[in-house]
Short mmCIF file of C-alpha atoms in Angstrom, two decimals:
data_model
loop_
_atom_site.label_atom_id
_atom_site.label_comp_id
_atom_site.label_asym_id
_atom_site.label_seq_id
_atom_site.Cartn_x
_atom_site.Cartn_y
_atom_site.Cartn_z
CA UNK A 25 -24.12 18.73 -17.29
CA UNK A 26 -21.29 16.50 -17.23
CA UNK A 27 -17.82 18.29 -16.99
CA UNK A 28 -15.98 18.14 -20.53
CA UNK A 29 -12.60 15.78 -20.37
CA UNK A 30 -13.26 14.06 -17.18
CA UNK A 31 -12.24 10.28 -17.63
CA UNK A 32 -12.49 7.55 -15.67
CA UNK A 33 -8.39 7.93 -14.13
CA UNK A 34 -8.89 11.42 -13.20
CA UNK A 35 -12.66 10.25 -10.93
CA UNK A 36 -10.53 7.38 -9.53
CA UNK A 37 -7.67 9.49 -8.68
CA UNK A 38 -9.67 12.17 -7.63
CA UNK A 39 -11.37 9.63 -5.10
CA UNK A 40 -8.05 8.50 -3.96
CA UNK A 41 -7.34 12.16 -2.35
CA UNK A 42 -10.27 12.38 -1.17
CA UNK A 43 -9.71 9.10 0.82
CA UNK A 44 -6.08 10.52 1.62
CA UNK A 45 -7.77 13.83 3.01
CA UNK A 46 -10.98 12.76 4.74
CA UNK A 47 -10.53 8.84 5.15
CA UNK A 48 -11.55 5.92 3.30
CA UNK A 49 -13.99 5.26 5.45
CA UNK A 50 -15.49 8.75 4.41
CA UNK A 51 -15.25 7.64 1.04
CA UNK A 52 -19.13 9.46 -0.74
CA UNK A 53 -19.82 10.10 -4.34
CA UNK A 54 -21.56 13.19 -3.18
CA UNK A 55 -18.50 14.59 -2.27
CA UNK A 56 -16.25 13.39 -5.40
CA UNK A 57 -18.78 14.92 -7.33
CA UNK A 58 -18.93 17.82 -5.96
CA UNK A 59 -14.73 17.88 -5.73
CA UNK A 60 -14.79 17.00 -9.51
CA UNK A 61 -17.71 20.33 -9.89
CA UNK A 62 -20.28 17.07 -11.60
CA UNK A 63 -23.90 15.80 -10.51
CA UNK A 64 -23.93 12.15 -8.41
CA UNK A 65 -24.93 10.81 -11.84
CA UNK A 66 -22.46 11.74 -13.56
CA UNK A 67 -20.04 9.57 -12.20
CA UNK A 68 -21.56 6.22 -13.34
CA UNK A 69 -20.33 7.22 -16.67
CA UNK A 70 -17.12 6.51 -15.52
CA UNK A 71 -17.53 3.90 -12.72
CA UNK A 72 -20.30 1.40 -11.40
CA UNK A 73 -21.06 3.30 -7.85
CA UNK A 74 -18.99 3.29 -4.52
CA UNK A 75 -18.01 -0.48 -4.37
CA UNK A 76 -16.41 0.08 -7.76
CA UNK A 77 -14.51 3.26 -7.11
CA UNK A 78 -12.94 1.39 -4.21
CA UNK A 79 -11.37 -1.11 -6.02
CA UNK A 80 -10.31 0.88 -8.62
CA UNK A 81 -8.59 3.42 -5.48
CA UNK A 82 -7.41 -0.07 -4.07
CA UNK A 83 -5.81 -0.98 -7.76
CA UNK A 84 -4.18 2.39 -7.68
CA UNK A 85 -2.67 2.34 -4.50
CA UNK A 86 -1.59 -1.22 -5.09
CA UNK A 87 0.33 -0.16 -8.41
CA UNK A 88 1.77 3.11 -6.92
CA UNK A 89 3.48 0.50 -4.60
CA UNK A 90 4.98 -1.79 -6.06
CA UNK A 91 6.39 0.80 -8.00
CA UNK A 92 7.61 3.01 -5.28
CA UNK A 93 9.24 -0.57 -3.54
CA UNK A 94 10.60 -2.13 -6.89
CA UNK A 95 12.06 1.89 -7.24
CA UNK A 96 13.61 1.52 -3.78
CA UNK A 97 14.88 -1.99 -3.83
CA UNK A 98 16.35 -1.77 -7.23
CA UNK A 99 20.57 -3.09 -7.09
CA UNK A 100 19.65 -3.77 -3.54
CA UNK A 101 19.90 -6.96 -1.59
CA UNK A 102 19.88 -8.49 1.76
CA UNK A 103 19.75 -5.85 4.65
CA UNK A 104 20.05 -2.80 2.33
CA UNK A 105 16.80 -4.37 0.22
CA UNK A 106 14.73 -4.65 3.23
CA UNK A 107 15.45 -1.36 4.49
CA UNK A 108 14.58 -0.17 1.29
CA UNK A 109 11.30 -1.79 0.71
CA UNK A 110 10.32 -1.02 4.60
CA UNK A 111 10.83 2.77 3.76
CA UNK A 112 9.36 2.39 0.48
CA UNK A 113 6.15 1.12 2.22
CA UNK A 114 6.34 2.99 5.36
CA UNK A 115 6.53 6.65 3.49
CA UNK A 116 4.03 5.34 0.67
CA UNK A 117 1.03 4.50 4.14
CA UNK A 118 1.88 7.74 5.29
CA UNK A 119 1.81 10.12 2.05
CA UNK A 120 -1.24 8.24 1.27
CA UNK A 121 -3.14 6.59 3.97
CA UNK A 122 -7.01 6.33 2.68
CA UNK A 123 -5.71 5.01 -0.85
CA UNK A 124 -3.84 2.16 1.35
CA UNK A 125 -6.40 1.74 3.52
CA UNK A 126 -8.31 0.58 0.47
CA UNK A 127 -6.59 -2.40 -0.35
CA UNK A 128 -6.57 -3.78 3.15
CA UNK A 129 -9.22 -6.95 2.24
CA UNK A 130 -10.02 -5.68 -0.91
CA UNK A 131 -10.70 -8.63 -3.12
CA UNK A 132 -9.97 -9.62 -6.19
CA UNK A 133 -12.58 -10.22 -8.94
CA UNK A 134 -11.02 -12.47 -10.70
CA UNK A 135 -7.79 -13.38 -12.71
CA UNK A 136 -7.61 -10.54 -15.28
CA UNK A 137 -8.05 -8.26 -12.04
CA UNK A 138 -5.35 -5.65 -12.19
CA UNK A 139 -5.59 -5.27 -8.37
CA UNK A 140 -4.10 -9.16 -8.21
CA UNK A 141 -1.49 -8.48 -10.40
CA UNK A 142 -0.47 -5.35 -8.61
CA UNK A 143 -0.90 -6.76 -5.45
CA UNK A 144 1.22 -10.30 -6.48
CA UNK A 145 4.13 -7.77 -8.11
CA UNK A 146 4.37 -6.19 -4.46
CA UNK A 147 4.82 -9.85 -3.20
CA UNK A 148 6.93 -10.63 -5.58
CA UNK A 149 8.94 -7.84 -3.91
CA UNK A 150 8.86 -8.85 -0.60
CA UNK A 151 9.61 -12.13 -1.79
CA UNK A 152 12.97 -11.28 -3.39
CA UNK A 153 13.99 -9.85 0.03
CA UNK A 154 13.27 -12.80 1.63
CA UNK A 155 15.25 -15.08 -0.98
CA UNK A 156 18.31 -12.75 -0.63
CA UNK A 157 18.04 -14.39 3.41
CA UNK A 158 17.74 -17.87 2.11
CA UNK A 159 14.32 -17.86 3.00
CA UNK A 160 13.10 -21.48 1.31
CA UNK A 161 9.46 -22.25 0.11
CA UNK A 162 8.58 -24.11 3.32
CA UNK A 163 8.31 -20.50 5.54
CA UNK A 164 8.03 -18.39 2.74
CA UNK A 165 4.44 -17.66 3.59
CA UNK A 166 5.36 -17.27 7.17
CA UNK A 167 8.17 -14.50 6.34
CA UNK A 168 5.85 -12.52 4.06
CA UNK A 169 3.29 -12.38 6.67
CA UNK A 170 5.37 -11.32 9.07
CA UNK A 171 7.08 -8.44 7.30
CA UNK A 172 3.44 -7.85 6.23
CA UNK A 173 2.67 -7.51 10.24
CA UNK A 174 5.07 -6.01 10.83
CA UNK A 175 5.88 -2.93 7.76
CA UNK A 176 1.49 -2.30 8.00
CA UNK A 177 1.90 -1.65 11.44
CA UNK A 178 4.16 0.21 11.82
CA UNK A 179 3.04 2.09 8.63
CA UNK A 180 -0.53 2.59 9.53
CA UNK A 181 0.52 3.77 13.30
CA UNK A 182 3.26 6.30 11.98
CA UNK A 183 0.16 7.51 9.02
CA UNK A 184 -2.50 7.95 12.26
CA UNK A 185 0.40 9.65 14.37
CA UNK A 186 0.33 7.04 16.48
CA UNK A 187 3.45 6.98 18.28
CA UNK A 188 3.20 10.30 20.32
CA UNK A 189 4.85 9.19 23.35
CA UNK A 190 8.73 10.47 23.77
CA UNK A 191 11.22 8.55 21.65
CA UNK A 192 12.51 9.06 17.96
CA UNK A 193 9.79 7.35 15.92
CA UNK A 194 12.68 6.92 12.94
CA UNK A 195 14.81 5.44 15.57
CA UNK A 196 12.13 2.84 16.12
CA UNK A 197 11.94 2.50 12.77
CA UNK A 198 15.58 1.85 12.34
CA UNK A 199 15.52 -0.37 15.43
CA UNK A 200 12.64 -3.12 13.52
CA UNK A 201 14.37 -3.56 10.46
CA UNK A 202 17.97 -4.46 12.14
CA UNK A 203 15.70 -6.76 14.27
CA UNK A 204 13.70 -8.33 11.38
CA UNK A 205 17.41 -8.38 9.93
CA UNK A 206 18.94 -10.36 12.43
CA UNK A 207 16.03 -12.69 13.06
CA UNK A 208 15.98 -13.77 9.22
CA UNK A 209 19.32 -14.20 8.94
CA UNK A 210 18.33 -16.27 12.28
CA UNK A 211 16.31 -18.41 10.06
CA UNK A 212 18.15 -18.64 7.05
CA UNK A 213 21.34 -20.26 9.22
CA UNK A 214 22.20 -23.65 8.82
#
């Protein structure tokens, strides 16, 4: 019997939490149904299967990430905006590793896909940081990819407890931001 009041956002939120708790690769409809106190077939009233759930989790994650970075960057420019974006990004990935993993390699279903819109807004925030350094259109794609690689790599290693050797990972994070700040300043300089 379906649980009264269960909605699609409830199912997606529970799936996202399950992915955070047990890993995105371990996300299964049976475990989700158990968590929600329903039978697995009841989930199909809200989602079209595991692939649809995964896509919806990716959309949720990008929407949340977009809001976090925009809030963090509000009123900032230059190195302050870079640090705010990087910190909000890292903190989100560490807090929500499963739902963030859903975003990596997620495909867009078309021009009206909410995942495309939210992903685009995150890129717009990164682009705003780069424009603050004077990065032009000719270097924008390269700069975006560089920042994404740096932030993604540090955040996912942090989430996986990948910095187990001596030294403070937060100091390394600050060093990385200063390094990127100097590099972006050099590229933009005439």
